Amino acid sequence: MIAPLAACLLVLSPVAGGEAEPGDAAAAIAATVDEHFVVAWALEGVTPAEPATDEAWFRRVHLDLTGRIPTASAVRDFVDAHPFGADDAAKRAVVEGLLNGPGYVTHFTAVWRDALVPELTRDQQAAFQRPGFEAWLRNALLENRPYDDFARELLTAELAAADMEATPFGPQTGSAGPQAFYTARETKPEELAAATTRAFLGTRLECAECHDHPFDHWKQEEFWRFAAFFGGLERDTDRGGRLGELRERTDATVLQIPPEVTLKSGVTEVPATYLDGSAPVLIPGQSPRSALAERLVAPENDLFARVAVNRLWGLLFGRGIVDPVDDFGELNPPSHPELLDKLAEQFVASGYDLKTLLTGLALSDAYGLSSKHESDPPGDLFARYPVKPLPAAVLYDSLERATGRFTPFDPTDGGNPFIMQEDARAEFLNTFRDDSERPADRRTSILQALSLMNGGLVAESVDLRRSRTFAAALSAPYLDRDGRLDALFLATLSRQPYPAEREELNAYVHAADDEAEALADLFWTLLNSSEFSTNH
């Protein structure tokens, strides 16, 4: 009898964003999410958390879409403009403003770089390809290039023909950016096969490289047959070593199995074959990679869209509908298969529009829930917003914004994207690096906590002579003590102090011999709080 009750709730309950206007793809996506969870929560007997406050939602969406906290003035303007609470139109204006700004391009350049070629930030030799790859990503995001075109361009990156005369100064083709996908893997077919299936099919095929997959149905020979799509790639190691010109033999459709690998069938070479066992039909001169790309992004391959939707869902909601996001398989089914299928269908219908998908997800009621809940409902019910520790780069950029520290490259103001990272940032990112598969699983170690508490960046932030934020809060003639408390809270936690906090802190500052020193201690405490270092 529960299902009919849930069906009634579905009919009677309002959806986030109101009724979706015909043709409003983002509102339709938000409605799909909300309709689904009205039923899912009723079926599970779970009461969702209360909606997050406007300040919490505003901070959350800035962190997720631009990778840094909002400015104090932006928070104050948003709250002051909506004294009775922000409605759906106001929130949508915020989301669209962020997605059309440079902060989105900069942040998601890093997101896609780490998802597609993580070697660029982990391998010193591969790092030489990073500026070109990031420039290509940045252009794609600026143009809001459809995701299928984005994937197709990466997988069919233009390479020199194998019989072309060598060029004296490295690559002469027009795809220097996406070529990093191949050079970072040293053009090894097995590594490219594993990277392609993981990125675009959410499948961890690499376990089948040496033997049949222990937990899935993939066979070793299937892995190598798929790797054969990349068998024609080669690199001119005599002219540039690892950075030598990439070339491709388009007639190479059969891969020679490496001598250290023995297939059960005993064969020593295998033809390029799709994962469903079918063979590509190539026209003369066509690259096997182009045939593979067209097969992957074809509308009938719904897995391609489902994986993309699940990746962005995991980024915003802290865990995927399939979790981890790149581990689709029979033994790891989606927690909400109907929802994932419907969202993928809407994503395809939108023209693989990434901004539309992000807008719809960010405007859903589920995304707008508080992170506080009286009980602790299972994470895969998404009945409260998860508490997500900030990734290292997001934490650093948020510290800089909170403290008003000068940076030579401010992603929200434009600037030179090729500037080298300063030592302080590189050291911070290295200390706080965390490769957890799930955003909500990131943990702060003792070393990281000590680094944050005693590091130069935080110490500088409470120095009246060096911190722009602290100096402004302390010296502004129009601010009284309450105003200074508000300024420091808004700059760090994107909210004003709660009444109890205000009363206690006022008493603390009033009793201090040196008010400036007391406020500096408060600022230091706010920057080191878990509320600052998490997205909640």
C-alpha positions as a printed Julia matrix, in Angstrom:
536×3 Matrix{Float64}:
  0.0     0.0     0.0
  3.04    2.26    0.22
  3.42    2.71   -3.51
 -0.08    4.24   -4.05
  0.6     6.62   -1.14
  3.86    7.66   -2.75
  2.08    8.14   -6.07
 -0.41   10.46   -4.35
  2.46   12.44   -2.84
  3.98   12.72   -6.26
  0.79   14.26   -7.64
  0.13   16.6    -4.74
  3.6    17.81   -3.86
  5.02   20.93   -5.44
  8.32   20.67   -7.23
 11.38   22.88   -6.89
 11.58   25.75   -9.3
  7.81   25.69   -9.69
  6.23   24.29  -12.83
  8.77   23.85  -15.58
  7.89   26.01  -18.56
  7.83   24.17  -21.89
 11.33   24.24  -23.28
 12.92   25.15  -19.95
 15.31   22.23  -19.77
 16.98   23.27  -16.51
 13.66   23.61  -14.65
 12.59   20.24  -16.04
 15.76   18.64  -14.67
 15.14   20.17  -11.24
 11.54   18.93  -11.35
 12.7    15.43  -12.25
 14.99   15.33   -9.21
 12.34   16.65   -6.86
  9.55   14.42   -8.11
 11.78   11.41   -7.72
 12.77   12.13   -4.14
  9.26   12.96   -2.97
  8.45    9.35   -3.81
 11.78    7.85   -2.72
 11.72    9.49    0.73
  8.08    8.46    1.24
  8.88    4.88    0.32
 11.78    4.8     2.78
  9.88    6.65    5.51
 12.54    9.34    5.62
 11.88   12.99    6.36
 14.32   15.19    4.48
 16.29   17.93    6.22
 14.95   21.46    6.31
 15.93   23.76    3.45
 19.33   25.36    3.9
 19.44   29.05    4.78
 19.94   31.44    1.89
 23.45   32.2     3.14
 24.38   28.5     3.28
 22.96   27.84   -0.21
 24.73   30.92   -1.61
 28.1    29.8    -0.19
 27.51   26.2    -1.32
 26.74   27.04   -4.92
 29.75   29.37   -5.14
 32.06   26.63   -3.88
 30.61   23.98   -6.19
 30.43   26.08   -9.36
 33.41   28.44   -8.99
 35.69   26.72   -6.48
 35.83   29.51   -3.88
 33.64   31.18   -1.27
 31.68   34.3    -2.21
 32.89   37.73   -1.18
 31.42   39.24    1.98
 29.76   41.98   -0.04
 28.13   39.47   -2.42
 26.6    37.57    0.52
 25.35   40.76    2.11
 23.85   42.02   -1.17
 22.08   38.69   -1.81
 20.58   38.51    1.68
 19.62   42.19    1.77
 17.9    41.9    -1.62
 15.7    39.07   -0.36
 14.71   39.87    3.24
 11.88   37.32    3.16
 13.95   34.59    1.54
 15.27   34.1    -1.98
 12.76   32.62   -4.4
 13.5    30.27   -7.28
 14.01   33.11   -9.75
 16.57   34.77   -7.49
 18.49   31.54   -7.02
 18.41   30.82  -10.71
 19.86   34.26  -11.43
 22.73   33.45   -9.06
 23.43   30.07  -10.68
 23.32   31.43  -14.22
 25.5    34.37  -13.23
 28.13   32.03  -11.82
 28.02   29.71  -14.83
 28.5    32.65  -17.19
 31.44   34.03  -15.22
 35.18   33.28  -15.39
 35.15   31.48  -12.02
 33.16   28.59  -13.53
 35.58   28.26  -16.44
 38.63   28.24  -14.17
 37.18   25.83  -11.63
 35.77   23.35  -14.11
 38.95   23.44  -16.15
 40.59   21.92  -13.07
 37.66   19.53  -12.53
 37.79   18.11  -16.07
 41.61   18.11  -16.16
 41.72   15.95  -13.04
 38.96   13.67  -14.34
 40.45   13.16  -17.81
 44.23   13.43  -17.36
 45.11   13.35  -13.64
 48.74   12.67  -14.6
 49.13   16.35  -15.51
 49.28   17.31  -11.82
 51.1    14.21  -10.61
 53.82   13.58  -13.17
 56.51   16.19  -13.68
 57.13   15.19  -17.29
 53.45   15.14  -18.15
 53.04   18.55  -16.5
 54.68   20.18  -19.52
 51.48   19.4   -21.43
 49.28   20.97  -18.79
 49.09   24.57  -20.1
 48.02   23.43  -23.57
 45.44   20.99  -22.23
 44.01   23.54  -19.82
 43.81   26.13  -22.6
 41.82   23.66  -24.71
 39.51   22.88  -21.79
 39.09   26.56  -21.04
 38.03   27.33  -24.59
 35.57   24.42  -24.58
 33.98   25.65  -21.36
 33.9    29.27  -22.52
 31.98   28.15  -25.6
 29.87   25.75  -23.5
 30.75   23.15  -26.11
 28.28   20.23  -26.09
 29.66   17.35  -24.07
 29.5    14.88  -26.96
 31.53   17.26  -29.15
 33.92   17.77  -26.26
 34.52   14.01  -25.93
 34.69   13.49  -29.68
 37.32   16.21  -30.06
 39.45   14.66  -27.33
 39.26   11.14  -28.73
 39.95   12.22  -32.3
 42.73   14.72  -31.56
 44.49   15.45  -34.8
 47.85   13.69  -35.09
 50.45   13.65  -37.83
 50.33   10.77  -40.27
 52.99    8.14  -39.69
 54.5     8.69  -43.13
 54.61   12.49  -42.81
 58.06   14.05  -42.82
 59.25   14.91  -39.33
 58.91   18.55  -38.36
 61.85   20.33  -36.76
 59.99   21.98  -33.89
 57.61   19.36  -32.53
 53.9    18.95  -33.18
 52.56   20.84  -36.16
 48.98   19.68  -35.93
 46.14   21.76  -34.56
 45.3    19.64  -31.5
 48.18   20.39  -29.14
 45.71   20.63  -26.23
 43.89   17.31  -26.38
 47.11   15.54  -27.38
 48.01   15.59  -23.68
 45.45   12.8   -23.23
 47.81   10.6   -25.28
 51.24   11.9   -24.31
 50.51   11.65  -20.57
 49.94    7.9   -21.17
 53.03    7.64  -23.37
 50.69    6.54  -26.2
 50.41    3.09  -24.58
 47.25    1.42  -25.96
 46.49   -0.34  -22.69
 46.63    2.89  -20.66
 44.57    4.79  -23.21
 41.95    2.04  -23.25
 41.68    2.13  -19.45
 41.52    5.95  -19.38
 38.86    6.1   -22.1
 36.54    3.55  -20.53
 36.91    5.09  -17.09
 36.33    8.67  -18.26
 33.48    8.15  -20.72
 31.95    4.76  -19.85
 32.45    4.79  -16.08
 34.07    1.39  -16.35
 37.26    0.25  -14.64
 38.55   -1.99  -17.35
 42.22   -1.87  -16.3
 41.78   -4.84  -13.96
 41.4    -6.97  -17.09
 44.78   -5.93  -18.5
 46.66   -8.81  -16.85
 43.86  -11.3   -16.24
 40.11  -11.69  -16.47
 38.39   -9.07  -14.28
 37.98  -10.58  -10.78
 34.73   -8.8    -9.96
 33.11   -8.15  -13.32
 32.47  -10.0   -16.56
 35.3    -8.45  -18.57
 37.81  -10.85  -20.07
 41.47  -10.1   -20.63
 41.17  -10.54  -24.38
 38.25   -8.08  -24.48
 40.5    -5.5   -22.84
 43.25   -5.89  -25.41
 40.8    -5.91  -28.32
 39.49   -2.55  -27.07
 43.07   -1.29  -26.61
 43.69   -2.06  -30.29
 41.77    1.11  -31.21
 44.89    2.96  -30.04
 47.39    0.55  -31.57
 48.35    2.88  -34.41
 49.73    5.62  -32.18
 53.43    6.19  -32.0
 55.75    8.89  -30.77
 58.89   10.25  -32.38
 61.2     9.62  -29.44
 64.25   10.66  -31.44
 62.89   14.19  -31.68
 61.78   15.39  -28.29
 61.67   12.26  -26.14
 58.39   12.0   -24.29
 57.29   15.26  -25.89
 58.16   14.06  -29.38
 55.66   14.42  -32.15
 52.67   12.1   -32.02
 51.87   10.13  -35.13
 49.24    7.64  -36.14
 49.11    4.76  -38.58
 45.44    4.74  -39.52
 45.8     1.33  -41.19
 46.83   -0.25  -37.88
 43.67   -2.03  -36.75
 45.43   -5.02  -35.22
 47.4    -4.78  -31.99
 50.44   -6.88  -31.24
 50.12   -8.21  -27.69
 53.18   -7.3   -25.57
 55.49  -10.28  -24.97
 55.0   -10.13  -21.2
 51.24  -10.7   -21.64
 49.79  -14.12  -22.42
 46.17  -14.44  -23.45
 44.26  -17.63  -22.66
 43.5   -18.11  -26.33
 47.19  -18.03  -27.13
 46.79  -15.4   -29.85
 49.56  -12.82  -30.12
 47.63  -10.12  -31.93
 44.02   -8.96  -31.72
 41.82   -6.75  -33.91
 40.13   -3.57  -32.67
 36.76   -4.59  -31.23
 34.08   -2.71  -29.32
 33.2    -3.86  -25.83
 29.99   -5.45  -27.11
 32.1    -7.73  -29.3
 31.32   -6.06  -32.63
 34.01   -4.88  -35.02
 34.3    -1.34  -36.43
 33.56   -0.74  -40.09
 36.28    1.6   -41.28
 36.51    3.47  -44.52
 39.99    3.67  -46.07
 42.13    6.21  -44.25
 39.76    6.49  -41.29
 41.39    6.43  -37.86
 40.13    3.63  -35.62
 39.97    6.27  -32.9
 37.37    8.24  -34.85
 35.21    5.15  -35.24
 35.49    4.53  -31.51
 34.59    8.14  -30.7
 31.46    8.04  -32.88
 30.4     4.78  -31.26
 30.9     6.15  -27.73
 28.93    9.38  -28.24
 26.15    7.83  -30.35
 22.69    8.55  -28.84
 21.94    4.84  -28.63
 24.88    4.46  -26.21
 22.99    5.76  -23.18
 25.87    4.84  -20.87
 27.86    7.81  -22.2
 25.24   10.31  -20.99
 24.55    8.44  -17.75
 28.24    8.54  -16.81
 28.47   12.28  -17.5
 25.33   13.02  -15.48
 26.54   10.84  -12.63
 29.94   12.59  -12.57
 28.38   16.04  -12.17
 25.82   14.72   -9.71
 28.66   13.32   -7.6
 30.46   16.65   -7.71
 27.44   18.59   -6.41
 25.9    16.0    -4.08
 29.09   14.53   -2.62
 28.49   11.01   -3.95
 27.29    9.58   -7.23
 24.02    7.83   -7.96
 26.53    5.21   -9.02
 29.28    5.45   -6.45
 32.21    5.76   -7.03
 31.34    7.74  -10.13
 33.61    5.76  -12.46
 32.64    2.28  -11.34
 29.53    1.32  -13.27
 28.99   -2.41  -13.26
 26.67   -5.26  -12.41
 28.01   -5.42   -8.86
 27.71   -1.68   -8.26
 24.2    -0.71   -9.42
 22.85    2.85   -9.21
 21.0     3.78   -6.02
 18.29    5.5    -8.09
 18.36    3.92  -11.58
 15.13    5.52  -12.82
 16.37    8.98  -11.83
 19.73    8.48  -13.52
 18.07    7.24  -16.71
 15.64   10.17  -16.81
 18.37   12.76  -16.16
 20.54   11.2   -18.87
 17.61   11.35  -21.27
 17.09   15.05  -20.46
 20.82   15.73  -20.8
 20.8    14.26  -24.31
 17.63   16.2   -25.2
 19.33   19.43  -24.07
 22.08   18.86  -26.6
 24.52   17.57  -23.99
 24.47   21.05  -22.42
 26.64   20.97  -19.28
 25.44   24.33  -17.99
 21.79   23.3   -18.3
 22.48   20.13  -16.36
 24.37   21.97  -13.61
 21.64   24.6   -13.38
 18.92   22.01  -13.0
 20.79   20.07  -10.32
 21.71   23.21   -8.36
 18.09   24.42   -8.34
 16.65   21.13   -7.12
 15.17   20.88   -3.64
 17.54   18.02   -2.79
 20.56   20.23   -3.47
 19.04   22.99   -1.37
 18.6    20.91    1.79
 20.39   21.72    5.01
 23.36   19.57    6.01
 21.82   19.24    9.48
 19.43   16.38   10.2
 18.06   15.04   13.45
 18.87   11.5    12.42
 21.53   10.31   10.03
 19.74    9.01    6.93
 21.75    6.83    4.54
 23.84    8.94    2.19
 22.38    7.36   -0.93
 18.94    8.77   -0.04
 20.25   12.34   -0.41
 17.87   13.45    2.36
 20.34   16.05    3.6
 23.23   17.88    2.0
 26.54   16.16    2.82
 29.38   17.92    4.62
 32.16   18.0     2.04
 35.72   18.91    3.07
 37.08   21.44    0.58
 39.57   20.17   -2.0
 43.05   21.65   -1.56
 42.8    24.18   -4.4
 39.32   25.3    -3.31
 40.5    25.72    0.29
 43.52   27.76   -0.79
 41.52   30.0    -3.11
 38.89   30.49   -0.39
 41.58   31.44    2.13
 42.91   34.01   -0.29
 39.46   35.45   -0.83
 38.64   35.52    2.89
 41.88   37.23    3.82
 42.02   39.58    0.85
 45.46   38.29   -0.01
 46.83   39.55   -3.29
 47.22   36.89   -5.93
 48.85   37.4    -9.31
 46.06   35.42  -11.02
 42.5    35.91   -9.84
 40.31   33.5   -11.84
 37.19   35.57  -11.27
 38.8    38.67  -12.66
 40.38   37.12  -15.75
 44.14   37.4   -16.16
 46.99   35.31  -17.43
 46.11   31.62  -17.1
 49.65   30.53  -17.89
 51.28   32.15  -14.9
 53.3    29.65  -12.89
 52.01   28.7    -9.48
 53.69   30.57   -6.69
 55.64   28.51   -4.2
 53.16   29.05   -1.35
 50.26   27.71   -3.4
 52.22   24.73   -4.71
 53.34   23.84   -1.19
 49.8    24.18    0.15
 48.3    22.0    -2.61
 50.93   19.36   -2.02
 50.27   19.32    1.74
 46.49   19.16    1.35
 46.37   16.83   -1.62
 43.7    14.13   -1.22
 42.78   11.61   -3.89
 39.61   10.33   -2.22
 37.15    9.0    -4.76
 34.19   10.65   -3.05
 34.17   14.4    -2.14
 32.54   13.7     1.23
 35.32   11.23    2.11
 38.13   13.78    2.2
 39.69   14.01    5.64
 42.05   16.55    7.19
 45.18   15.01    8.66
 47.03   16.3    11.72
 49.8    17.57    9.45
 47.29   19.46    7.34
 45.61   20.96   10.41
 48.95   22.09   11.84
 49.93   23.53    8.49
 46.72   25.51    8.34
 46.96   26.74   11.95
 50.61   27.73   11.79
 51.08   28.38    8.07
 52.19   31.68    6.68
 48.96   32.32    4.81
 46.79   32.24    7.93
 49.38   34.08   10.04
 49.55   36.78    7.39
 45.77   37.08    7.37
 45.59   38.29   10.98
 48.46   40.74   10.61
 47.02   44.25   10.51
 49.85   45.41    8.27
 49.44   42.62    5.68
 45.79   41.48    5.7
 43.5    43.64    3.61
 40.33   42.07    5.02
 41.39   42.38    8.65
 42.74   45.89    8.2
 39.54   47.02    6.5
 37.3    45.51    9.2
 39.36   47.09   11.96
 39.86   50.55   10.51
 36.51   51.26    8.84
 35.15   54.32   10.73
 31.53   53.39   10.02
 31.79   49.99   11.74
 31.12   49.51   15.42
 32.08   46.32   17.26
 29.02   44.46   15.96
 29.82   45.63   12.46
 33.38   44.33   12.75
 32.14   40.96   13.94
 29.73   40.84   10.99
 32.51   41.72    8.54
 34.82   38.95    9.79
 32.04   36.33    9.81
 30.81   37.27    6.34
 34.36   37.2     4.94
 35.0    33.69    6.26
 31.76   31.79    6.92
 29.48   33.76    4.56
 27.03   34.46    7.37
 26.54   36.76   10.32
 27.16   35.47   13.85
 24.24   33.74   15.54
 22.78   35.69   18.52
 24.53   33.5    21.09
 27.83   33.81   19.23
 27.45   37.56   18.98
 26.78   37.93   22.71
 29.71   35.75   23.71
 32.16   37.33   21.26
 31.13   40.85   22.19
 31.87   40.03   25.81
 35.23   38.5    24.86
 36.33   41.51   22.82
 35.04   43.98   25.41
 37.04   42.29   28.18
 40.27   42.21   26.18
 43.02   44.73   26.87
 43.66   45.09   23.17
 40.53   44.95   20.96
 42.57   44.6    17.76
 44.4    41.59   19.17
 41.12   40.0    20.28
 39.61   40.44   16.82
 42.77   38.99   15.26
 42.36   35.92   17.47
 38.74   35.64   16.37
 39.69   35.92   12.69
 42.35   33.23   13.13
 39.78   30.97   14.83
 37.22   31.43   12.06
 39.77   30.56    9.37
 40.75   27.41   11.22
 37.19   26.28   11.92
 35.67   23.2    10.32
 32.82   25.4     9.15
 35.27   27.32    6.98
 37.08   24.27    5.58
 33.94   22.4     4.53
 31.11   22.85    2.07
 27.93   22.19    4.0
